């Protein structure tokens, strides 16, 4: 890529005092406080240049004349990485394909959405290779989150933000109220922004609701696995936890588990239903709920909602 003129344009994204310097050899340097803190080798590839622009928190970009010499790159601070719980959350919610497929736009994709020159038709990889590729792909998201966040955060904060950024994209994350509140030091306000990002075409989508609440739980340092079977809308999120409104219980895949399931099972057993409480809403619990509902003249749908709970004395 040959760049022969000097020009500057702005991208209102964050308030950080950073800029990108693009040089004639295609290298892109990120400048902070008059020091080059990162360099991206584009090798004349448009996609690499686009990625450098997309995964930058810089406010302005400057295209330098060919004769200008690039700066020395300062030693970069230690890079953060997503922790084990964050990686588990991300891989749980992201689909994984071990055989390459066309994404519908002519881009060959494999694993957890990995694309590039190393992906080709007919290619197959192992689960381990898919996770290795994901770790490589995550590096640019990790770097972006680290650059975008201006306040002190712990590993759970960081990992939840990387999961979120990976899903919504760096531009959406960079412009989000979530990031703005976090950079103002409002950690709880930032946490409460996760559930806002649960819509498709303006309508809440259960899969995204579950993911956002799981990310929020991780951000707050709380267990997130229970949200894999969450059945609500996420609108009851208040304070640091989900409000006390009980979740609707029913047979799902994966099955619902938890103390609330155990309490329902205990109540069913006390009502004379043959069932051993184990905290797992499996087929036996589904049958027991239907049996109890028939006895009480309720719709025998196996769903433990408000009416069934009332009859159970819960």
PDB file of C-alpha atoms in Angstrom:
ATOM      1  CA  UNK A   1       0.000   0.000   0.000  1.00  0.00           C
ATOM      2  CA  UNK A   2       1.497   3.341  -1.034  1.00  0.00           C
ATOM      3  CA  UNK A   3       0.556   6.439   0.917  1.00  0.00           C
ATOM      4  CA  UNK A   4       1.857   9.617  -0.676  1.00  0.00           C
ATOM      5  CA  UNK A   5      -0.073  12.451   0.934  1.00  0.00           C
ATOM      6  CA  UNK A   6      -0.427  13.767   4.440  1.00  0.00           C
ATOM      7  CA  UNK A   7      -3.951  14.014   5.825  1.00  0.00           C
ATOM      8  CA  UNK A   8      -5.750  13.721   9.145  1.00  0.00           C
ATOM      9  CA  UNK A   9      -9.283  12.694   9.978  1.00  0.00           C
ATOM     10  CA  UNK A  10     -11.090  12.144  13.271  1.00  0.00           C
ATOM     11  CA  UNK A  11     -13.030   9.270  14.737  1.00  0.00           C
ATOM     12  CA  UNK A  12     -15.007  10.186  17.824  1.00  0.00           C
ATOM     13  CA  UNK A  13     -14.780   7.013  19.831  1.00  0.00           C
ATOM     14  CA  UNK A  14     -13.267   7.589  23.257  1.00  0.00           C
ATOM     15  CA  UNK A  15     -11.740  10.474  25.140  1.00  0.00           C
ATOM     16  CA  UNK A  16      -8.290   8.888  25.234  1.00  0.00           C
ATOM     17  CA  UNK A  17      -5.352  11.003  24.009  1.00  0.00           C
ATOM     18  CA  UNK A  18      -4.171   8.555  21.373  1.00  0.00           C
ATOM     19  CA  UNK A  19      -3.541   8.753  17.648  1.00  0.00           C
ATOM     20  CA  UNK A  20      -2.542   6.418  14.861  1.00  0.00           C
ATOM     21  CA  UNK A  21       0.374   7.253  12.595  1.00  0.00           C
ATOM     22  CA  UNK A  22       0.241   5.466   9.226  1.00  0.00           C
ATOM     23  CA  UNK A  23       3.537   5.317   7.341  1.00  0.00           C
ATOM     24  CA  UNK A  24       4.417   4.695   3.707  1.00  0.00           C
ATOM     25  CA  UNK A  25       5.506   1.092   4.311  1.00  0.00           C
ATOM     26  CA  UNK A  26       2.036   0.270   5.621  1.00  0.00           C
ATOM     27  CA  UNK A  27       3.020   0.105   9.286  1.00  0.00           C
ATOM     28  CA  UNK A  28       0.538   1.587  11.736  1.00  0.00           C
ATOM     29  CA  UNK A  29       1.904   3.078  14.962  1.00  0.00           C
ATOM     30  CA  UNK A  30      -0.290   3.904  17.931  1.00  0.00           C
ATOM     31  CA  UNK A  31       0.901   7.035  19.728  1.00  0.00           C
ATOM     32  CA  UNK A  32       0.174   7.863  23.354  1.00  0.00           C
ATOM     33  CA  UNK A  33       1.727  10.815  25.174  1.00  0.00           C
ATOM     34  CA  UNK A  34       4.099  11.326  22.230  1.00  0.00           C
ATOM     35  CA  UNK A  35       5.392   7.749  22.505  1.00  0.00           C
ATOM     36  CA  UNK A  36       4.725   4.880  20.097  1.00  0.00           C
ATOM     37  CA  UNK A  37       3.175   2.152  22.231  1.00  0.00           C
ATOM     38  CA  UNK A  38       2.190  -0.324  19.522  1.00  0.00           C
ATOM     39  CA  UNK A  39       2.974  -1.086  15.896  1.00  0.00           C
ATOM     40  CA  UNK A  40       0.959  -3.169  13.445  1.00  0.00           C
ATOM     41  CA  UNK A  41       2.577  -4.699  10.375  1.00  0.00           C
ATOM     42  CA  UNK A  42      -0.030  -4.569   7.608  1.00  0.00           C
ATOM     43  CA  UNK A  43       2.305  -5.757   4.812  1.00  0.00           C
ATOM     44  CA  UNK A  44       0.183  -3.781   2.384  1.00  0.00           C
ATOM     45  CA  UNK A  45      -2.935  -5.825   3.179  1.00  0.00           C
ATOM     46  CA  UNK A  46      -6.153  -3.835   3.384  1.00  0.00           C
ATOM     47  CA  UNK A  47      -7.719  -6.257   5.883  1.00  0.00           C
ATOM     48  CA  UNK A  48      -4.765  -5.837   8.257  1.00  0.00           C
ATOM     49  CA  UNK A  49      -5.057  -2.044   7.988  1.00  0.00           C
ATOM     50  CA  UNK A  50      -8.796  -2.189   8.649  1.00  0.00           C
ATOM     51  CA  UNK A  51      -8.176  -4.370  11.707  1.00  0.00           C
ATOM     52  CA  UNK A  52      -5.550  -1.927  12.976  1.00  0.00           C
ATOM     53  CA  UNK A  53      -8.079   0.900  12.701  1.00  0.00           C
ATOM     54  CA  UNK A  54     -10.942  -1.110  14.174  1.00  0.00           C
ATOM     55  CA  UNK A  55      -8.995  -2.377  17.168  1.00  0.00           C
ATOM     56  CA  UNK A  56      -7.607   1.005  18.152  1.00  0.00           C
ATOM     57  CA  UNK A  57      -8.898   3.416  20.757  1.00  0.00           C
ATOM     58  CA  UNK A  58      -7.182   6.280  18.929  1.00  0.00           C
ATOM     59  CA  UNK A  59      -9.119   9.494  18.387  1.00  0.00           C
ATOM     60  CA  UNK A  60      -7.268  10.681  15.286  1.00  0.00           C
ATOM     61  CA  UNK A  61      -5.375   9.117  12.396  1.00  0.00           C
ATOM     62  CA  UNK A  62      -2.522  10.706  10.508  1.00  0.00           C
ATOM     63  CA  UNK A  63      -1.249   9.517   7.108  1.00  0.00           C
ATOM     64  CA  UNK A  64       2.410  10.494   6.876  1.00  0.00           C
ATOM     65  CA  UNK A  65       4.413  11.339   3.742  1.00  0.00           C
ATOM     66  CA  UNK A  66       6.786   8.607   2.457  1.00  0.00           C
ATOM     67  CA  UNK A  67       9.938  10.404   3.588  1.00  0.00           C
ATOM     68  CA  UNK A  68       8.947  10.577   7.249  1.00  0.00           C
ATOM     69  CA  UNK A  69      10.729   8.032   9.447  1.00  0.00           C
ATOM     70  CA  UNK A  70       8.643   5.955  11.893  1.00  0.00           C
ATOM     71  CA  UNK A  71       9.269   6.310  15.638  1.00  0.00           C
ATOM     72  CA  UNK A  72      10.825   3.831  18.030  1.00  0.00           C
ATOM     73  CA  UNK A  73       8.243   1.715  19.845  1.00  0.00           C
ATOM     74  CA  UNK A  74       8.293   2.072  23.619  1.00  0.00           C
ATOM     75  CA  UNK A  75       8.194  -1.051  25.756  1.00  0.00           C
ATOM     76  CA  UNK A  76       4.553  -1.970  26.155  1.00  0.00           C
ATOM     77  CA  UNK A  77       3.066  -2.607  29.584  1.00  0.00           C
ATOM     78  CA  UNK A  78       2.273  -6.192  30.534  1.00  0.00           C
ATOM     79  CA  UNK A  79      -0.611  -7.475  28.481  1.00  0.00           C
ATOM     80  CA  UNK A  80      -3.646  -8.931  30.216  1.00  0.00           C
ATOM     81  CA  UNK A  81      -5.379 -12.123  29.167  1.00  0.00           C
ATOM     82  CA  UNK A  82      -8.825 -13.552  29.734  1.00  0.00           C
ATOM     83  CA  UNK A  83      -8.959 -15.862  32.757  1.00  0.00           C
ATOM     84  CA  UNK A  84     -10.174 -19.448  32.890  1.00  0.00           C
ATOM     85  CA  UNK A  85     -13.739 -18.602  33.864  1.00  0.00           C
ATOM     86  CA  UNK A  86     -13.963 -16.014  31.116  1.00  0.00           C
ATOM     87  CA  UNK A  87     -12.683 -18.449  28.508  1.00  0.00           C
ATOM     88  CA  UNK A  88     -15.149 -21.091  29.709  1.00  0.00           C
ATOM     89  CA  UNK A  89     -18.019 -18.587  29.527  1.00  0.00           C
ATOM     90  CA  UNK A  90     -17.064 -17.439  26.053  1.00  0.00           C
ATOM     91  CA  UNK A  91     -16.687 -20.942  24.605  1.00  0.00           C
ATOM     92  CA  UNK A  92     -19.962 -22.005  26.226  1.00  0.00           C
ATOM     93  CA  UNK A  93     -21.918 -19.291  24.435  1.00  0.00           C
ATOM     94  CA  UNK A  94     -19.972 -19.192  21.163  1.00  0.00           C
ATOM     95  CA  UNK A  95     -20.670 -21.826  18.528  1.00  0.00           C
ATOM     96  CA  UNK A  96     -17.749 -23.959  17.380  1.00  0.00           C
ATOM     97  CA  UNK A  97     -17.424 -25.613  13.976  1.00  0.00           C
ATOM     98  CA  UNK A  98     -14.548 -28.049  13.434  1.00  0.00           C
ATOM     99  CA  UNK A  99     -15.056 -28.114   9.653  1.00  0.00           C
ATOM    100  CA  UNK A 100     -14.543 -24.979   7.563  1.00  0.00           C
ATOM    101  CA  UNK A 101     -17.709 -23.350   6.240  1.00  0.00           C
ATOM    102  CA  UNK A 102     -18.661 -20.381   4.072  1.00  0.00           C
ATOM    103  CA  UNK A 103     -20.171 -17.686   6.309  1.00  0.00           C
ATOM    104  CA  UNK A 104     -22.573 -16.751   3.535  1.00  0.00           C
ATOM    105  CA  UNK A 105     -20.427 -13.929   2.238  1.00  0.00           C
ATOM    106  CA  UNK A 106     -17.631 -15.995   0.731  1.00  0.00           C
ATOM    107  CA  UNK A 107     -15.490 -15.911   3.889  1.00  0.00           C
ATOM    108  CA  UNK A 108     -14.260 -19.322   4.998  1.00  0.00           C
ATOM    109  CA  UNK A 109     -14.627 -19.742   8.739  1.00  0.00           C
ATOM    110  CA  UNK A 110     -13.690 -22.418  11.255  1.00  0.00           C
ATOM    111  CA  UNK A 111     -13.614 -22.993  15.007  1.00  0.00           C
ATOM    112  CA  UNK A 112     -14.979 -20.130  17.076  1.00  0.00           C
ATOM    113  CA  UNK A 113     -15.472 -17.788  14.115  1.00  0.00           C
ATOM    114  CA  UNK A 114     -11.829 -17.840  13.013  1.00  0.00           C
ATOM    115  CA  UNK A 115     -11.166 -16.465   9.512  1.00  0.00           C
ATOM    116  CA  UNK A 116      -8.055 -15.746   7.502  1.00  0.00           C
ATOM    117  CA  UNK A 117      -5.694 -17.077   4.857  1.00  0.00           C
ATOM    118  CA  UNK A 118      -5.142 -20.207   6.952  1.00  0.00           C
ATOM    119  CA  UNK A 119      -8.785 -21.301   6.498  1.00  0.00           C
ATOM    120  CA  UNK A 120      -9.737 -23.198   3.356  1.00  0.00           C
ATOM    121  CA  UNK A 121     -12.602 -25.352   1.998  1.00  0.00           C
ATOM    122  CA  UNK A 122     -12.629 -28.908   3.370  1.00  0.00           C
ATOM    123  CA  UNK A 123     -10.387 -28.039   6.310  1.00  0.00           C
ATOM    124  CA  UNK A 124     -10.996 -29.809   9.609  1.00  0.00           C
ATOM    125  CA  UNK A 125      -9.436 -29.149  13.003  1.00  0.00           C
ATOM    126  CA  UNK A 126      -9.613 -30.617  16.496  1.00  0.00           C
ATOM    127  CA  UNK A 127     -11.315 -29.013  19.488  1.00  0.00           C
ATOM    128  CA  UNK A 128      -7.883 -28.240  20.923  1.00  0.00           C
ATOM    129  CA  UNK A 129      -6.855 -26.488  17.707  1.00  0.00           C
ATOM    130  CA  UNK A 130     -10.108 -24.508  17.718  1.00  0.00           C
ATOM    131  CA  UNK A 131      -9.348 -23.269  21.226  1.00  0.00           C
ATOM    132  CA  UNK A 132      -5.772 -22.404  20.261  1.00  0.00           C
ATOM    133  CA  UNK A 133      -7.067 -20.334  17.341  1.00  0.00           C
ATOM    134  CA  UNK A 134      -9.548 -18.637  19.641  1.00  0.00           C
ATOM    135  CA  UNK A 135      -6.767 -17.655  22.048  1.00  0.00           C
ATOM    136  CA  UNK A 136      -4.893 -16.087  19.122  1.00  0.00           C
ATOM    137  CA  UNK A 137      -7.994 -14.255  17.907  1.00  0.00           C
ATOM    138  CA  UNK A 138      -8.711 -13.015  21.424  1.00  0.00           C
ATOM    139  CA  UNK A 139      -5.389 -11.207  21.665  1.00  0.00           C
ATOM    140  CA  UNK A 140      -6.605  -8.176  19.692  1.00  0.00           C
ATOM    141  CA  UNK A 141      -9.773  -7.979  21.794  1.00  0.00           C
ATOM    142  CA  UNK A 142      -7.735  -8.279  24.989  1.00  0.00           C
ATOM    143  CA  UNK A 143      -5.432  -5.514  23.793  1.00  0.00           C
ATOM    144  CA  UNK A 144      -8.375  -3.294  22.833  1.00  0.00           C
ATOM    145  CA  UNK A 145     -10.118  -3.731  26.197  1.00  0.00           C
ATOM    146  CA  UNK A 146      -6.874  -3.080  28.050  1.00  0.00           C
ATOM    147  CA  UNK A 147      -6.355   0.136  26.088  1.00  0.00           C
ATOM    148  CA  UNK A 148      -9.981   1.296  26.347  1.00  0.00           C
ATOM    149  CA  UNK A 149     -10.372   0.910  30.103  1.00  0.00           C
ATOM    150  CA  UNK A 150      -8.921   3.830  32.060  1.00  0.00           C
ATOM    151  CA  UNK A 151      -9.610   2.633  35.616  1.00  0.00           C
ATOM    152  CA  UNK A 152      -8.261  -0.206  37.718  1.00  0.00           C
ATOM    153  CA  UNK A 153     -10.023  -3.513  37.053  1.00  0.00           C
ATOM    154  CA  UNK A 154      -9.495  -7.057  38.290  1.00  0.00           C
ATOM    155  CA  UNK A 155      -9.235 -10.268  36.278  1.00  0.00           C
ATOM    156  CA  UNK A 156     -12.981 -10.940  36.397  1.00  0.00           C
ATOM    157  CA  UNK A 157     -13.800  -7.408  35.258  1.00  0.00           C
ATOM    158  CA  UNK A 158     -11.352  -7.731  32.397  1.00  0.00           C
ATOM    159  CA  UNK A 159     -12.470 -11.206  31.325  1.00  0.00           C
ATOM    160  CA  UNK A 160     -16.151 -10.253  31.286  1.00  0.00           C
ATOM    161  CA  UNK A 161     -15.360  -7.185  29.187  1.00  0.00           C
ATOM    162  CA  UNK A 162     -13.351  -9.252  26.694  1.00  0.00           C
ATOM    163  CA  UNK A 163     -16.262 -11.707  26.350  1.00  0.00           C
ATOM    164  CA  UNK A 164     -18.619  -8.790  25.784  1.00  0.00           C
ATOM    165  CA  UNK A 165     -16.303  -7.059  23.300  1.00  0.00           C
ATOM    166  CA  UNK A 166     -15.763 -10.304  21.376  1.00  0.00           C
ATOM    167  CA  UNK A 167     -19.526 -10.604  20.897  1.00  0.00           C
ATOM    168  CA  UNK A 168     -20.553  -7.002  20.145  1.00  0.00           C
ATOM    169  CA  UNK A 169     -17.324  -5.858  18.456  1.00  0.00           C
ATOM    170  CA  UNK A 170     -14.707  -3.245  19.410  1.00  0.00           C
ATOM    171  CA  UNK A 171     -16.540  -0.266  17.911  1.00  0.00           C
ATOM    172  CA  UNK A 172     -19.776  -0.983  19.793  1.00  0.00           C
ATOM    173  CA  UNK A 173     -17.865  -1.613  23.011  1.00  0.00           C
ATOM    174  CA  UNK A 174     -15.767   1.528  22.534  1.00  0.00           C
ATOM    175  CA  UNK A 175     -18.891   3.669  22.107  1.00  0.00           C
ATOM    176  CA  UNK A 176     -20.915   1.960  24.835  1.00  0.00           C
ATOM    177  CA  UNK A 177     -22.416   3.554  27.917  1.00  0.00           C
ATOM    178  CA  UNK A 178     -21.002   0.544  29.752  1.00  0.00           C
ATOM    179  CA  UNK A 179     -17.437   1.660  29.009  1.00  0.00           C
ATOM    180  CA  UNK A 180     -18.206   5.313  29.702  1.00  0.00           C
ATOM    181  CA  UNK A 181     -19.642   4.490  33.133  1.00  0.00           C
ATOM    182  CA  UNK A 182     -16.738   2.194  33.932  1.00  0.00           C
ATOM    183  CA  UNK A 183     -14.186   4.858  33.026  1.00  0.00           C
ATOM    184  CA  UNK A 184     -16.023   7.239  35.342  1.00  0.00           C
ATOM    185  CA  UNK A 185     -15.422   4.753  38.153  1.00  0.00           C
ATOM    186  CA  UNK A 186     -19.066   3.632  38.268  1.00  0.00           C
ATOM    187  CA  UNK A 187     -18.478  -0.129  38.389  1.00  0.00           C
ATOM    188  CA  UNK A 188     -22.017  -1.029  39.433  1.00  0.00           C
ATOM    189  CA  UNK A 189     -23.521   1.183  36.756  1.00  0.00           C
ATOM    190  CA  UNK A 190     -21.282  -0.490  34.196  1.00  0.00           C
ATOM    191  CA  UNK A 191     -22.335  -3.922  35.425  1.00  0.00           C
ATOM    192  CA  UNK A 192     -25.993  -3.017  35.006  1.00  0.00           C
ATOM    193  CA  UNK A 193     -25.379  -2.125  31.365  1.00  0.00           C
ATOM    194  CA  UNK A 194     -24.616  -5.714  30.342  1.00  0.00           C
ATOM    195  CA  UNK A 195     -28.301  -6.828  30.213  1.00  0.00           C
ATOM    196  CA  UNK A 196     -29.160  -3.863  27.957  1.00  0.00           C
ATOM    197  CA  UNK A 197     -27.299  -5.595  25.107  1.00  0.00           C
ATOM    198  CA  UNK A 198     -29.719  -8.514  24.742  1.00  0.00           C
ATOM    199  CA  UNK A 199     -31.760  -7.551  21.687  1.00  0.00           C
ATOM    200  CA  UNK A 200     -31.998  -8.661  18.074  1.00  0.00           C
ATOM    201  CA  UNK A 201     -33.937  -6.298  15.799  1.00  0.00           C
ATOM    202  CA  UNK A 202     -35.141  -4.459  18.887  1.00  0.00           C
ATOM    203  CA  UNK A 203     -36.553  -7.541  20.609  1.00  0.00           C
ATOM    204  CA  UNK A 204     -35.014  -9.347  23.619  1.00  0.00           C
ATOM    205  CA  UNK A 205     -33.446 -12.668  22.664  1.00  0.00           C
ATOM    206  CA  UNK A 206     -33.169 -15.331  25.366  1.00  0.00           C
ATOM    207  CA  UNK A 207     -29.748 -16.556  24.266  1.00  0.00           C
ATOM    208  CA  UNK A 208     -28.307 -13.037  24.477  1.00  0.00           C
ATOM    209  CA  UNK A 209     -30.082 -12.378  27.782  1.00  0.00           C
ATOM    210  CA  UNK A 210     -28.439 -15.453  29.257  1.00  0.00           C
ATOM    211  CA  UNK A 211     -25.034 -14.437  27.915  1.00  0.00           C
ATOM    212  CA  UNK A 212     -25.280 -10.846  29.137  1.00  0.00           C
ATOM    213  CA  UNK A 213     -26.338 -11.915  32.637  1.00  0.00           C
ATOM    214  CA  UNK A 214     -23.531 -14.476  32.721  1.00  0.00           C
ATOM    215  CA  UNK A 215     -21.016 -11.799  31.685  1.00  0.00           C
ATOM    216  CA  UNK A 216     -22.423  -9.449  34.307  1.00  0.00           C
ATOM    217  CA  UNK A 217     -22.131 -12.120  36.991  1.00  0.00           C
ATOM    218  CA  UNK A 218     -18.495 -12.757  36.042  1.00  0.00           C
ATOM    219  CA  UNK A 219     -17.826  -8.995  36.060  1.00  0.00           C
ATOM    220  CA  UNK A 220     -19.144  -8.863  39.637  1.00  0.00           C
ATOM    221  CA  UNK A 221     -17.140 -11.936  40.635  1.00  0.00           C
ATOM    222  CA  UNK A 222     -20.230 -14.110  41.046  1.00  0.00           C
ATOM    223  CA  UNK A 223     -21.004 -17.618  39.681  1.00  0.00           C
ATOM    224  CA  UNK A 224     -22.404 -17.369  36.149  1.00  0.00           C
ATOM    225  CA  UNK A 225     -23.344 -20.958  35.232  1.00  0.00           C
ATOM    226  CA  UNK A 226     -26.927 -20.724  36.539  1.00  0.00           C
ATOM    227  CA  UNK A 227     -27.738 -18.256  33.756  1.00  0.00           C
ATOM    228  CA  UNK A 228     -27.290 -20.999  31.148  1.00  0.00           C
ATOM    229  CA  UNK A 229     -30.872 -22.033  31.933  1.00  0.00           C
ATOM    230  CA  UNK A 230     -32.256 -18.629  32.880  1.00  0.00           C
ATOM    231  CA  UNK A 231     -35.786 -18.091  31.543  1.00  0.00           C
ATOM    232  CA  UNK A 232     -36.502 -14.426  32.307  1.00  0.00           C
ATOM    233  CA  UNK A 233     -36.039 -11.192  30.385  1.00  0.00           C
ATOM    234  CA  UNK A 234     -33.202  -9.751  32.474  1.00  0.00           C
ATOM    235  CA  UNK A 235     -35.315  -6.698  33.281  1.00  0.00           C
ATOM    236  CA  UNK A 236     -35.451  -7.611  36.973  1.00  0.00           C
ATOM    237  CA  UNK A 237     -31.728  -6.978  37.411  1.00  0.00           C
ATOM    238  CA  UNK A 238     -31.177  -4.569  40.287  1.00  0.00           C
ATOM    239  CA  UNK A 239     -28.275  -3.811  42.575  1.00  0.00           C
ATOM    240  CA  UNK A 240     -25.536  -6.399  42.641  1.00  0.00           C
ATOM    241  CA  UNK A 241     -27.702  -9.461  42.104  1.00  0.00           C
ATOM    242  CA  UNK A 242     -30.768 -10.655  40.267  1.00  0.00           C
ATOM    243  CA  UNK A 243     -33.826  -9.638  42.257  1.00  0.00           C
ATOM    244  CA  UNK A 244     -35.603 -12.169  44.425  1.00  0.00           C
ATOM    245  CA  UNK A 245     -38.311 -12.896  41.844  1.00  0.00           C
ATOM    246  CA  UNK A 246     -38.049 -16.699  41.407  1.00  0.00           C
ATOM    247  CA  UNK A 247     -37.185 -18.043  38.002  1.00  0.00           C
ATOM    248  CA  UNK A 248     -39.671 -20.166  36.087  1.00  0.00           C
ATOM    249  CA  UNK A 249     -38.608 -23.809  36.305  1.00  0.00           C
ATOM    250  CA  UNK A 250     -39.197 -26.410  33.615  1.00  0.00           C
ATOM    251  CA  UNK A 251     -37.516 -29.227  31.701  1.00  0.00           C
ATOM    252  CA  UNK A 252     -34.813 -27.735  29.465  1.00  0.00           C
ATOM    253  CA  UNK A 253     -31.604 -28.762  27.739  1.00  0.00           C
ATOM    254  CA  UNK A 254     -29.252 -28.377  29.490  1.00  0.00           C
ATOM    255  CA  UNK A 255     -31.341 -29.130  32.553  1.00  0.00           C
ATOM    256  CA  UNK A 256     -31.951 -26.515  35.204  1.00  0.00           C
ATOM    257  CA  UNK A 257     -30.117 -27.009  38.463  1.00  0.00           C
ATOM    258  CA  UNK A 258     -29.993 -25.194  41.765  1.00  0.00           C
ATOM    259  CA  UNK A 259     -31.356 -24.777  45.249  1.00  0.00           C
ATOM    260  CA  UNK A 260     -34.649 -23.423  43.882  1.00  0.00           C
ATOM    261  CA  UNK A 261     -35.150 -26.713  42.049  1.00  0.00           C
ATOM    262  CA  UNK A 262     -34.399 -28.635  45.244  1.00  0.00           C
ATOM    263  CA  UNK A 263     -36.963 -26.598  47.203  1.00  0.00           C
ATOM    264  CA  UNK A 264     -39.649 -27.363  44.612  1.00  0.00           C
ATOM    265  CA  UNK A 265     -38.740 -31.047  44.750  1.00  0.00           C
ATOM    266  CA  UNK A 266     -38.970 -31.039  48.557  1.00  0.00           C
ATOM    267  CA  UNK A 267     -42.389 -29.394  48.363  1.00  0.00           C
ATOM    268  CA  UNK A 268     -43.555 -31.997  45.831  1.00  0.00           C
ATOM    269  CA  UNK A 269     -42.359 -34.801  48.086  1.00  0.00           C
ATOM    270  CA  UNK A 270     -44.123 -33.225  51.067  1.00  0.00           C
ATOM    271  CA  UNK A 271     -47.283 -33.121  48.938  1.00  0.00           C
ATOM    272  CA  UNK A 272     -47.119 -36.910  48.552  1.00  0.00           C
ATOM    273  CA  UNK A 273     -45.363 -37.105  45.181  1.00  0.00           C
ATOM    274  CA  UNK A 274     -42.730 -39.839  44.918  1.00  0.00           C
ATOM    275  CA  UNK A 275     -39.596 -37.819  44.172  1.00  0.00           C
ATOM    276  CA  UNK A 276     -36.141 -37.559  45.710  1.00  0.00           C
ATOM    277  CA  UNK A 277     -34.819 -33.979  45.850  1.00  0.00           C
ATOM    278  CA  UNK A 278     -31.490 -33.716  44.025  1.00  0.00           C
ATOM    279  CA  UNK A 279     -31.558 -30.133  42.740  1.00  0.00           C
ATOM    280  CA  UNK A 280     -31.769 -31.253  39.094  1.00  0.00           C
ATOM    281  CA  UNK A 281     -34.924 -30.564  37.025  1.00  0.00           C
ATOM    282  CA  UNK A 282     -34.872 -33.747  34.954  1.00  0.00           C
ATOM    283  CA  UNK A 283     -37.560 -36.010  33.506  1.00  0.00           C
ATOM    284  CA  UNK A 284     -38.612 -37.342  36.927  1.00  0.00           C
ATOM    285  CA  UNK A 285     -39.179 -33.821  38.238  1.00  0.00           C
ATOM    286  CA  UNK A 286     -41.091 -32.876  35.109  1.00  0.00           C
ATOM    287  CA  UNK A 287     -43.416 -35.868  35.602  1.00  0.00           C
ATOM    288  CA  UNK A 288     -43.799 -35.064  39.294  1.00  0.00           C
ATOM    289  CA  UNK A 289     -44.758 -31.451  38.564  1.00  0.00           C
ATOM    290  CA  UNK A 290     -47.327 -32.552  35.982  1.00  0.00           C
ATOM    291  CA  UNK A 291     -48.788 -35.070  38.438  1.00  0.00           C
ATOM    292  CA  UNK A 292     -49.087 -32.402  41.136  1.00  0.00           C
ATOM    293  CA  UNK A 293     -50.651 -29.924  38.704  1.00  0.00           C
ATOM    294  CA  UNK A 294     -53.279 -32.494  37.676  1.00  0.00           C
ATOM    295  CA  UNK A 295     -54.133 -33.094  41.322  1.00  0.00           C
ATOM    296  CA  UNK A 296     -54.632 -29.373  41.867  1.00  0.00           C
ATOM    297  CA  UNK A 297     -56.641 -28.793  38.715  1.00  0.00           C
ATOM    298  CA  UNK A 298     -53.914 -26.730  37.110  1.00  0.00           C
ATOM    299  CA  UNK A 299     -52.681 -26.900  33.533  1.00  0.00           C
ATOM    300  CA  UNK A 300     -50.372 -29.922  33.600  1.00  0.00           C
ATOM    301  CA  UNK A 301     -47.554 -28.398  31.541  1.00  0.00           C
ATOM    302  CA  UNK A 302     -44.655 -29.210  33.871  1.00  0.00           C
ATOM    303  CA  UNK A 303     -43.818 -25.513  34.258  1.00  0.00           C
ATOM    304  CA  UNK A 304     -43.288 -24.268  37.815  1.00  0.00           C
ATOM    305  CA  UNK A 305     -44.589 -20.725  37.641  1.00  0.00           C
ATOM    306  CA  UNK A 306     -46.321 -18.451  40.132  1.00  0.00           C
ATOM    307  CA  UNK A 307     -49.551 -20.502  40.412  1.00  0.00           C
ATOM    308  CA  UNK A 308     -47.809 -23.844  40.866  1.00  0.00           C
ATOM    309  CA  UNK A 309     -45.486 -22.323  43.470  1.00  0.00           C
ATOM    310  CA  UNK A 310     -48.480 -20.944  45.333  1.00  0.00           C
ATOM    311  CA  UNK A 311     -50.115 -24.386  45.433  1.00  0.00           C
ATOM    312  CA  UNK A 312     -46.821 -25.849  46.659  1.00  0.00           C
ATOM    313  CA  UNK A 313     -46.693 -23.255  49.424  1.00  0.00           C
ATOM    314  CA  UNK A 314     -43.511 -21.650  48.123  1.00  0.00           C
TER     315      UNK A 314
END
